[in-house]
Coordinates of C-alpha atoms in Angstrom, one line a residue:
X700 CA 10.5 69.9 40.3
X701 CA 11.3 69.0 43.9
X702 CA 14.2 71.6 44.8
X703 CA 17.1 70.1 45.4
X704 CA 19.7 70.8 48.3
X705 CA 21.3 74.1 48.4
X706 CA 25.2 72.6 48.5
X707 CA 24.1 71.7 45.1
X708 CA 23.4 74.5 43.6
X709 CA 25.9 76.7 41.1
X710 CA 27.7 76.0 37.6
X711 CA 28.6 72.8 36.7
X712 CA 32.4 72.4 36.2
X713 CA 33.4 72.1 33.0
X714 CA 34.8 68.6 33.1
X715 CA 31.8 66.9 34.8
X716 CA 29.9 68.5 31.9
X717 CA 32.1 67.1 29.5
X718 CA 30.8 64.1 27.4
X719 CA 32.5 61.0 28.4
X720 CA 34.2 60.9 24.5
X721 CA 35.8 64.3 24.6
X722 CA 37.0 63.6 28.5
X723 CA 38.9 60.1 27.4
X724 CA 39.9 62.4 24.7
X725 CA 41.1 65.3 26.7
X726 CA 42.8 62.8 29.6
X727 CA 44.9 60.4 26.8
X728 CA 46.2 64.0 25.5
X729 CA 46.8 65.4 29.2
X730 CA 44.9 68.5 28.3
X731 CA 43.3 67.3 32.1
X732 CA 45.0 65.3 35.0
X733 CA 43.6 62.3 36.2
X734 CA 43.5 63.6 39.5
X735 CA 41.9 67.0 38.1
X736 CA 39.1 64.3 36.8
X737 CA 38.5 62.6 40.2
X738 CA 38.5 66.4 42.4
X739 CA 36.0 67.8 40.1
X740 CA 34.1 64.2 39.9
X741 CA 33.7 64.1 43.8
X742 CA 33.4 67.6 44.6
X743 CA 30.2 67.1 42.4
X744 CA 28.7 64.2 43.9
X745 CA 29.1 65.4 47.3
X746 CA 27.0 68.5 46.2
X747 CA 24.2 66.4 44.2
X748 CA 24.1 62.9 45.6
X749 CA 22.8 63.0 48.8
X750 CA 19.5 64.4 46.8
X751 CA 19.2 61.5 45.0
X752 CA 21.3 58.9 46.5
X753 CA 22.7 56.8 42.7
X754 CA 25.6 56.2 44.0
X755 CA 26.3 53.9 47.1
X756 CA 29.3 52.2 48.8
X757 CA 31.7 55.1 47.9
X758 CA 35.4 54.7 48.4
X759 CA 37.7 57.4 50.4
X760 CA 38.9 60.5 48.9
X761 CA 42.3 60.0 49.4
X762 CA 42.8 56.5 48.2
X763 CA 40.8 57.6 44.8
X764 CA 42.9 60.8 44.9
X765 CA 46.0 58.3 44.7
X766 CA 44.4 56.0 42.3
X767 CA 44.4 59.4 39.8
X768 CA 47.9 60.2 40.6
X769 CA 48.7 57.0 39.5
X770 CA 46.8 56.9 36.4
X771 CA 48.7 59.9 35.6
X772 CA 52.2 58.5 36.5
X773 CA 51.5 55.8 34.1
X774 CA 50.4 59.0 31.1
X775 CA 53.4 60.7 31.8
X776 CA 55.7 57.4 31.2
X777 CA 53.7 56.7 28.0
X778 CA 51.0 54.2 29.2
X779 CA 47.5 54.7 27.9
X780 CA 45.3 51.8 29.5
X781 CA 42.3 52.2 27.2
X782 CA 39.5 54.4 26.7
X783 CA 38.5 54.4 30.4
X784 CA 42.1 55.6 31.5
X785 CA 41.3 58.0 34.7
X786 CA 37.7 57.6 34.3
X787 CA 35.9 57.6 37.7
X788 CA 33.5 54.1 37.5
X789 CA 30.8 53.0 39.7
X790 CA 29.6 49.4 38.9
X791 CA 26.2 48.5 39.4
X792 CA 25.8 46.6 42.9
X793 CA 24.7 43.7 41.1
X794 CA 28.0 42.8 39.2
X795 CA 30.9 41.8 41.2
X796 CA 33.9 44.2 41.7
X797 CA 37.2 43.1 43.5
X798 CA 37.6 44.1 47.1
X799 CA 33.9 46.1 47.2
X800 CA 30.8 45.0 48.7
X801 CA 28.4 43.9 45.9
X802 CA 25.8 43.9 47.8
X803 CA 22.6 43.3 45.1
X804 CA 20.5 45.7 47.4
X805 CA 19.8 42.8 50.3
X806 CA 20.5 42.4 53.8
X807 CA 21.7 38.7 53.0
X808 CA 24.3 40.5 51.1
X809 CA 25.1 44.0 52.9
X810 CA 28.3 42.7 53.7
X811 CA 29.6 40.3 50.9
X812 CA 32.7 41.1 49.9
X813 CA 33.7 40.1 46.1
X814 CA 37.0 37.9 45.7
X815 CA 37.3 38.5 42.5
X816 CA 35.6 40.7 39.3
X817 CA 32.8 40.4 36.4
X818 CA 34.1 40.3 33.2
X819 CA 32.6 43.4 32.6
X820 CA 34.1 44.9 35.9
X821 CA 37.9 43.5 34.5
X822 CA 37.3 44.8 30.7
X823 CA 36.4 47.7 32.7
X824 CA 39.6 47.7 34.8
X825 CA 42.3 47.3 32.2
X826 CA 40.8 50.0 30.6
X827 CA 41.6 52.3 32.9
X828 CA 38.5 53.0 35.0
X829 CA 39.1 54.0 38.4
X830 CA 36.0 52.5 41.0
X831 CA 34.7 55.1 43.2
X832 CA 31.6 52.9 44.7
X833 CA 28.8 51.2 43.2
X834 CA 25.2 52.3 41.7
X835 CA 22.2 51.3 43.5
X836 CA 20.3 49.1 42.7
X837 CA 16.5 47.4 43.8
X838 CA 16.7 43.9 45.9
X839 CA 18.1 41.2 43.6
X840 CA 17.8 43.5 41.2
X841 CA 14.2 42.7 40.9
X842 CA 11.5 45.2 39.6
X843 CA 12.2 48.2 37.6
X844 CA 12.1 50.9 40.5
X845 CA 15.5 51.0 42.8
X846 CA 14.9 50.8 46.6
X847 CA 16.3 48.8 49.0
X848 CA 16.4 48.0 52.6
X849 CA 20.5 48.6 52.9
X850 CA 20.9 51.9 50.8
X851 CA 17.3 52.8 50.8
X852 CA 15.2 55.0 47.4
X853 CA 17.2 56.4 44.4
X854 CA 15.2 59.4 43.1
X855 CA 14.6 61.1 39.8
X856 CA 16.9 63.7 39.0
X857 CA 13.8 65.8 37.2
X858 CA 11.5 65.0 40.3
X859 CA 13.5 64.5 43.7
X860 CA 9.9 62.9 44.4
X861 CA 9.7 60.3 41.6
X862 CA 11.3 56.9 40.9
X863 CA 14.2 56.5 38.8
X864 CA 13.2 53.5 37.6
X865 CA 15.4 50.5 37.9
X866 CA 17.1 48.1 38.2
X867 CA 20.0 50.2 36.3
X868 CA 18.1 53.2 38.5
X869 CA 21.3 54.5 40.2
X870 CA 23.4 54.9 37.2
X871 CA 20.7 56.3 35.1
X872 CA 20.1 59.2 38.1
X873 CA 23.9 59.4 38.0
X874 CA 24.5 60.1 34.2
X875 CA 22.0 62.3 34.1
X876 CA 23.3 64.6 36.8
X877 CA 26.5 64.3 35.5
X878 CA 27.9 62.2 38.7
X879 CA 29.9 60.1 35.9
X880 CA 30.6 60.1 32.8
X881 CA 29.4 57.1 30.9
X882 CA 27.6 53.6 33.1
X883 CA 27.1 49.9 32.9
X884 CA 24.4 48.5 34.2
X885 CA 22.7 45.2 33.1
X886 CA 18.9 44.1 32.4
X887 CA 16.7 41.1 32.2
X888 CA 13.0 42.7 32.2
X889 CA 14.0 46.7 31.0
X890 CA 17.0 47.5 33.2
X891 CA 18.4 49.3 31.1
X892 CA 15.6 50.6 29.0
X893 CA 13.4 51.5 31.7
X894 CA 16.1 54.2 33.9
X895 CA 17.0 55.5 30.8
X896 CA 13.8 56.5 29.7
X897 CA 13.2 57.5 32.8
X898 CA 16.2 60.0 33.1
X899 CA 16.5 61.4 30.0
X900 CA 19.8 59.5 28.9
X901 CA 20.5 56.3 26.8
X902 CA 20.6 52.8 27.8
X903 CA 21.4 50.2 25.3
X904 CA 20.6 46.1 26.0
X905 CA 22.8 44.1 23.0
X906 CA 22.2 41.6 21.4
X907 CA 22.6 38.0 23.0
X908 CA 26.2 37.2 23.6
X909 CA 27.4 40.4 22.9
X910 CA 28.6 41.4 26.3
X911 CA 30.0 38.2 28.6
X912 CA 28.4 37.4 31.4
X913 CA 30.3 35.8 34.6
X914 CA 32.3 34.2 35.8
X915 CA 29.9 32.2 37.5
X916 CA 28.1 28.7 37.5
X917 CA 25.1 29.7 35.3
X918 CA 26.5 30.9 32.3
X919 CA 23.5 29.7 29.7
X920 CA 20.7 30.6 32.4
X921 CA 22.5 34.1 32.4
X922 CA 21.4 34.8 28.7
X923 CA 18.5 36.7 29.4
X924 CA 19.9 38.6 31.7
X925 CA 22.7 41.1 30.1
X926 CA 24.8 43.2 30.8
X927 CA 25.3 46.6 29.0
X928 CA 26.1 50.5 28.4
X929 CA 24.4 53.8 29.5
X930 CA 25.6 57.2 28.6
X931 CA 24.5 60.4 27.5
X932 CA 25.1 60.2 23.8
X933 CA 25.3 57.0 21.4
X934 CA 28.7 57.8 20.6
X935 CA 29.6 57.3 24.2
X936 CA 27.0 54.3 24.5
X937 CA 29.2 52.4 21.8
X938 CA 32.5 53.7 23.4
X939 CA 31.1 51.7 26.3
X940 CA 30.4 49.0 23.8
X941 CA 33.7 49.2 22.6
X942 CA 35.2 48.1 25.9
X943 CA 33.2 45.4 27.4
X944 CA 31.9 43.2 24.2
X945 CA 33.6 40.5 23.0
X946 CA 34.3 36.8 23.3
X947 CA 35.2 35.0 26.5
X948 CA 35.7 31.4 26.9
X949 CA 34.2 31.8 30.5
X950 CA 31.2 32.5 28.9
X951 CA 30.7 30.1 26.3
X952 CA 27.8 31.9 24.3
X953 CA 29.5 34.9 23.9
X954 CA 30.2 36.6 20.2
X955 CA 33.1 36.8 18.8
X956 CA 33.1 39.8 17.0
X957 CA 35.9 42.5 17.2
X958 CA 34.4 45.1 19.4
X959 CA 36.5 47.6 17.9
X960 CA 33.7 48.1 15.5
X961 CA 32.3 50.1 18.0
X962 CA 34.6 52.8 18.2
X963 CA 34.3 54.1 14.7
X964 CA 32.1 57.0 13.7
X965 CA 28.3 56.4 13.8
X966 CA 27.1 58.6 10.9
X967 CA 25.4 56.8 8.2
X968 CA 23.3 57.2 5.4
X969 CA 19.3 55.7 6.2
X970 CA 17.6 57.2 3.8
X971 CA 15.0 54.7 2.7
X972 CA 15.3 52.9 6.0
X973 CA 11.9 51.4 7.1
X974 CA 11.1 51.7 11.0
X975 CA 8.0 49.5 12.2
X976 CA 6.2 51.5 14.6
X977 CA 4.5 49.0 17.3
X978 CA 2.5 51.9 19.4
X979 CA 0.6 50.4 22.2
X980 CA -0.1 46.8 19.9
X981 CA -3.5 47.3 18.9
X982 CA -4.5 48.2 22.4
X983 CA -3.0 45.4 24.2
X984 CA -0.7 47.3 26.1
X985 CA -2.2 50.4 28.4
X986 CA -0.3 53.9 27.8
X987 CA -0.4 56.6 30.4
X988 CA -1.6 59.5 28.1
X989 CA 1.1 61.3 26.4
X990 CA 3.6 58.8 25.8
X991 CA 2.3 57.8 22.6
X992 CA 2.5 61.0 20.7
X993 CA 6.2 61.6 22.4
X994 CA 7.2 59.2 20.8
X995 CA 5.3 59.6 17.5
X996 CA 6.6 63.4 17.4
X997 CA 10.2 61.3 17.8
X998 CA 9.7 59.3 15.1
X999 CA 8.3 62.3 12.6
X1000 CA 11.7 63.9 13.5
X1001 CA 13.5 60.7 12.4
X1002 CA 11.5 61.2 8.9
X1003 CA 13.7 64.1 8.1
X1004 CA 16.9 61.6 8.3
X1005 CA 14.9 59.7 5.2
X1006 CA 13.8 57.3 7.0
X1007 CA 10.1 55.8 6.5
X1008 CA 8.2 55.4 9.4
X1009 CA 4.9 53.1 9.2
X1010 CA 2.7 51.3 11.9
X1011 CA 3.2 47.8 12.2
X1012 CA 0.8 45.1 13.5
X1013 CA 3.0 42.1 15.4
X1014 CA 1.6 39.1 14.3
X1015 CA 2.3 37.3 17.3
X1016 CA 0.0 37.5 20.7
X1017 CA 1.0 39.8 23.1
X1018 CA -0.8 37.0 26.1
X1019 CA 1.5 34.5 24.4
X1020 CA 4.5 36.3 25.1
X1021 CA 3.6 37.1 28.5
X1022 CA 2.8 33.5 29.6
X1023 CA 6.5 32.6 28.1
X1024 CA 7.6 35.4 30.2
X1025 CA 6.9 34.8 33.0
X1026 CA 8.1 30.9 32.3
X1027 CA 11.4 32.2 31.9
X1028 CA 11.7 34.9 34.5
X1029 CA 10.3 32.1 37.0
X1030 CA 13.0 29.8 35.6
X1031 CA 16.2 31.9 36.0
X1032 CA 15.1 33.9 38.8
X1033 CA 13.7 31.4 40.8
X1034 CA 16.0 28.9 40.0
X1035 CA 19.2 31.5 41.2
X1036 CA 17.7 32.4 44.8
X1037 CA 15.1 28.9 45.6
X1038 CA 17.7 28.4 48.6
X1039 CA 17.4 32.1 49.9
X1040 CA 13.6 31.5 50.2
X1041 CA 14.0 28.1 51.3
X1042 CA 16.2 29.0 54.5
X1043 CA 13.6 30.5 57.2
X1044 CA 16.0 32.4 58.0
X1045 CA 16.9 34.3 55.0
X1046 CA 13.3 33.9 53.7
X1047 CA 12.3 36.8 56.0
X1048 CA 15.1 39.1 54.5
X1049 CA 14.1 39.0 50.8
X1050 CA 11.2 41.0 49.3
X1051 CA 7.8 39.3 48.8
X1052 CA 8.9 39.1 44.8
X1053 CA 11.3 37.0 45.4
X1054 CA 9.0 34.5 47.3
X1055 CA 6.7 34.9 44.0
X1056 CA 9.6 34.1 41.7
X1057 CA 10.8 30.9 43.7
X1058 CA 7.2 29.4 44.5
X1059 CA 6.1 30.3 40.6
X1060 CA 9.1 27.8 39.7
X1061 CA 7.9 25.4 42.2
X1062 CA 4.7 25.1 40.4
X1063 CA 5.9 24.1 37.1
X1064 CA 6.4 21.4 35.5
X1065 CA 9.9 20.3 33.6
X1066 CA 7.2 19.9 30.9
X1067 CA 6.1 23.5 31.1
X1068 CA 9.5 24.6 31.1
X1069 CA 10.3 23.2 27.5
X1070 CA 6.4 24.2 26.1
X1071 CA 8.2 27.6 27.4
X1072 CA 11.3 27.0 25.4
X1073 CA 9.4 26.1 22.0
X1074 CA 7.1 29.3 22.6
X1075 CA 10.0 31.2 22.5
X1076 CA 12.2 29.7 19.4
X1077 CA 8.6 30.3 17.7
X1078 CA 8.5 34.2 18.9
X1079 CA 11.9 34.1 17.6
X1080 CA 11.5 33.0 13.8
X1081 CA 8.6 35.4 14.1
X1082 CA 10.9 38.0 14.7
X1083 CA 13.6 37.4 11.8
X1084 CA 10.0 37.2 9.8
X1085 CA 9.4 40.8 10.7
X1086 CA 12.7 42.3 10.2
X1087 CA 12.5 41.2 6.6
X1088 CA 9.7 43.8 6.0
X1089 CA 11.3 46.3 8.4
X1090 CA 14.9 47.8 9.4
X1091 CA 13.9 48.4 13.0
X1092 CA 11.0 48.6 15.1
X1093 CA 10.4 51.0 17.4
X1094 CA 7.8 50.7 20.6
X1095 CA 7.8 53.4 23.7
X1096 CA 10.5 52.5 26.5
X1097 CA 7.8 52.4 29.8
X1098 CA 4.2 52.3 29.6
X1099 CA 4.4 54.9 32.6
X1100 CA 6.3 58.2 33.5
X1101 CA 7.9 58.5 36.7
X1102 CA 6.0 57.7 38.9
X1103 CA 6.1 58.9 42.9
X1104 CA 9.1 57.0 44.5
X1105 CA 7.0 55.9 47.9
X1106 CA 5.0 53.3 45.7
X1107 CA 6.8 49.5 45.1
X1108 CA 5.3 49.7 41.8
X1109 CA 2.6 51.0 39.8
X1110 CA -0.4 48.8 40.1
X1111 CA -2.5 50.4 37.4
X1112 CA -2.0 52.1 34.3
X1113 CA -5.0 53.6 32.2
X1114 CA -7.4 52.3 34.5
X1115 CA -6.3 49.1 34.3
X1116 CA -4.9 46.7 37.1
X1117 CA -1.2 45.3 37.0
X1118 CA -1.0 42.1 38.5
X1119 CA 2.1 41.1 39.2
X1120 CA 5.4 43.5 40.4
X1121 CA 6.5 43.4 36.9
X1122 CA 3.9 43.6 34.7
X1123 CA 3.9 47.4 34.3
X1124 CA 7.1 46.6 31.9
X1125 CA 5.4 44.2 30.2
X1126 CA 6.3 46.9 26.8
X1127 CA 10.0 45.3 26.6
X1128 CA 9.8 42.2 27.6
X1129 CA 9.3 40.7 23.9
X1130 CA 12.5 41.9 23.3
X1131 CA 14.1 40.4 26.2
X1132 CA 12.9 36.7 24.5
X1133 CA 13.9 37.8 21.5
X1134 CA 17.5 39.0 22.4
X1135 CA 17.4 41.8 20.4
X1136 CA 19.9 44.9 20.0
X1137 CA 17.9 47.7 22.1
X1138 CA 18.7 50.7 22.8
X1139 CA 16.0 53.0 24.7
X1140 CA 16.6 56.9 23.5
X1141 CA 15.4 60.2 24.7
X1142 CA 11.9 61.6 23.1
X1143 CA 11.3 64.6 25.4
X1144 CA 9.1 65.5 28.3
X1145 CA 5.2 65.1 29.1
X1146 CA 3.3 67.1 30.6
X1147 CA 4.2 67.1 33.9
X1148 CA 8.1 67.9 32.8
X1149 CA 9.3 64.1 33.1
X1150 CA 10.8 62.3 30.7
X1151 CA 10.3 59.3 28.6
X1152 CA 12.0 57.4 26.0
X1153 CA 11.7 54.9 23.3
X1154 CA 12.8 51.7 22.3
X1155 CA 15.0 51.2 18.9
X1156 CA 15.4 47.8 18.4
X1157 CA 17.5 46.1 15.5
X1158 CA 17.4 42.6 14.3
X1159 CA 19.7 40.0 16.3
X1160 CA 23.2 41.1 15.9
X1161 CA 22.4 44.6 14.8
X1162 CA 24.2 46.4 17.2
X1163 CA 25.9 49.2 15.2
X1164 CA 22.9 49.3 13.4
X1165 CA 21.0 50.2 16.0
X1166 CA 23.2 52.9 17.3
X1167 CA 23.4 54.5 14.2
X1168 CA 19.7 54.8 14.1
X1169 CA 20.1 56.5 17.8
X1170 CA 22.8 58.8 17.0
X1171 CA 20.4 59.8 13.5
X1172 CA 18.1 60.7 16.5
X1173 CA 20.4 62.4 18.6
X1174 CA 21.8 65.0 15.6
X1175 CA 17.6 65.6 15.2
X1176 CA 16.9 66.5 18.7
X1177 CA 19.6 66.4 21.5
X1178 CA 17.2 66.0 25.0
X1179 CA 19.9 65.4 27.2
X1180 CA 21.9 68.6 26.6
X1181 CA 18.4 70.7 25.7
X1182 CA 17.2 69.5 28.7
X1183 CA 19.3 68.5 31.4
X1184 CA 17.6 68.5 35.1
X1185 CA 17.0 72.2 36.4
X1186 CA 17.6 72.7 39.9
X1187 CA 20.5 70.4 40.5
X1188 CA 23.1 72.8 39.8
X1189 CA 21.4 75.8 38.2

């Protein structure tokens, strides 16, 4: 590994080492302060941050300091906000946060203040959290590798000279060198799969609905495009969950489940659960060597739960869910920024995959937009077809390890070309379409000491479900306390 900066160097303090469960835990029952939290919090990311620059747009010391002081005035007269109480937050610079920049990584944006907050950002807020800044993020959110021309390159914290993968890229770096304690982030093409596998944590995209999306104008185009939790255990994942799922009229799709579900224990029995194990689909998808059997020694370990484990063959064509794909990302993409690339003037501030996005759109036809549609409700019965024969299916969360953080994106995998800014992630896009509980789990560490992950994915719906079959995997082999990155603090 890269070494990183001498100020970071030393023992971790034993609350930023704390999972984010037993910290809630330990602040509700004043075992810590609030403002003991937020001290040992930003003593911390002053040491490790400016090696890998996760966190952006961070707020002053002193007015945090007094945000703590004031979480604890409200403990000591009796008032618990939520699981969050104390909790130092830093939303991803995509969502919109009260009185912050939200900038979406673009100088069109750099200095757009937010009027008001996400619904995820004010779930977030009763709860307790207190916003120290924002994570970074790539332009628009837009490609699975975070860099951008206002904050500039978040780094791996297991290589200082490989990507963190994106666009959830700065709060995967941050979990994972314990610079907070649990994240959000949100994903349309992997964004939360991708840095999580990346990172050696665990991202989780829910199912459709699951988490509100807005307020805003596009609330139905916004369905492919969720919002969800990152931690470093599935407990804390669906602690996460617990706070920012559930219905909203603003969002008129949204489930209206009680989230509380979340919050119970994860154990369960699988023993005679069958898990569908996709691999690389026949061949249609190229692998960097190694990521396969990582994943297949994963899955071996899940046998010992009682699990069955058996390869599956998706009968559906992989070309045909990437010509949908791209249809939709097209759609909702280009659709949300056509003006930005319209205007001359802010045309020549956006990244050229922007431009793609917006002209792609402006070569379809309505009629191509509702052949897309159909494609899609038929890759959805598909889907419910499969999960009849299987309990979950499992496929590798990247098709690539990190890879070095001065490249845009990888433009060939296993010898063969990638030929568009996104096709690289072309592994969980199905899923996407699908909408699909996923979360992406740790599986360990190739050759060259960086991690990967793989995807769990449930039928539509299955969120517990899911996380039950990732916290079976975590009591098997825990890789983010086994492993957590050397040289940061050691």
């Amino acid at each position: 590994m890269t070494a990183a900066t001498p100020a970071a160097a030393g023992r971790l303090n034993d609350i930023v080492a704390m999972p984010a469960h037993a910290l809630s835990d330990a602040i509700r029952q004043r075992r810590v302060s609030c403002r003991e939290v937020m001290t040992a919090y930003l003593d911390h990311i002053d040491a490790v941050n400016p090696a890998l620059n996760a966190l952006v747009a961070r707020r002053e010391r002193a007015e945090l300091l007094g945000e703590a002081d004031a979480r604890d005035a409200q403990l000591a007269a009796g008032q618990w906000l939520g699981w969050l109480h104390g909790m130092p937050q830093a939303p991803k610079d995509l969502t919109s946060v009260r009185g912050m920049v939200t900038s979406m990584g673009s100088l069109v944006y750099k200095d757009q203040v937010s009027q008001q907050d996400s619904i995820l950002v004010e779930r977030m807020r009763a709860s307790g959290a207190i916003f120290i800044g924002r994570s970074n993020v790539p332009e628009f959110g837009l490609g699975s590798h975070t860099y951008n021309p206002v904050y500039g390159t978040t780094v791996n914290p297991y290589d200082l000279s490989k990507s963190a993968g994106g666009s959830s890229g700065g709060a995967a770096a941050a979990l994972a060198a314990r610079m907070l304690p649990v994240a959000d982030g949100s994903d349309f093409g992997g964004s939360l799969r991708n840095p999580a596998g990346f990172c050696n944590v665990y991202g989780m995209r829910p199912s459709a609905g699951r988490v509100p999306s807005g307020p805003s104008s596009d609330v139905f185009l916004k369905q492919l495009s969720y919002e969800g939790p990152m931690g470093r255990s599935p407990r804390d994942v669906a602690r996460m969950l617990s706070v920012i799922a559930g219905h909203d009229p603003r969002a008129p799709l949204s489930l209206d489940d009680d989230p509380a579900v979340f919050a119970q224990a994860l154990d369960a029995d699988l023993r005679g659960k069958r898990i569908g194990w996709l691999g690389d689909w026949d061949g249609y998808l190229p692998m960097e060597p190694g990521i396969l059997a990582l994943c297949a020694q994963a899955l071996a370990r899940l046998q010992a739960t009682g699990c069955q484990v058996d390869d599956y063959r998706v009968p559906f064509a992989g070309e045909r869910l990437w010509r949908m794909w791209l249809a939709h990302r097209h759609l909702m993409v280009g659709g949300q920024y056509h003006d930005l690339v319209r205007d001359p003037e802010t045309r020549k501030l956006v990244k050229p995959a922007l431009i793609w996005e917006v002209e792609g759109l402006d070569g379809m036809t309505a009629r191509q937009v509702y052949q897309a549609t159909e494609e899609r409700s038929a890759w959805y019965q598909t889907v419910l077809r499969m999960f009849e024969e299987v309990d979950y299916l499992a496929v590798p969360s990247a098709q690539v390890f990190p890879f070095d953080a001065a490249l845009d994106w990888p433009k060939e995998i296993a010898g063969r070309r990638m030929d568009t800014y996104h096709r690289w992630m072309e592994v969980v896009t199905p899923w996407t379409l699908a909408g699909c509980p996923v979360i992406s789990v740790p599986v360990g560490f190739g050759d060259a000491g960086l991690p990967m992950g793989m995807q769990l994915i449930g039928p539509p719906r299955g969120d517990l479900a899911v996380l039950r079959l990732a916290h079976a995997h975590e009591q098997v082999h825990d890789w983010v306390e086994s492993r957590p990155p050397q040289g940061l603090w050691r």
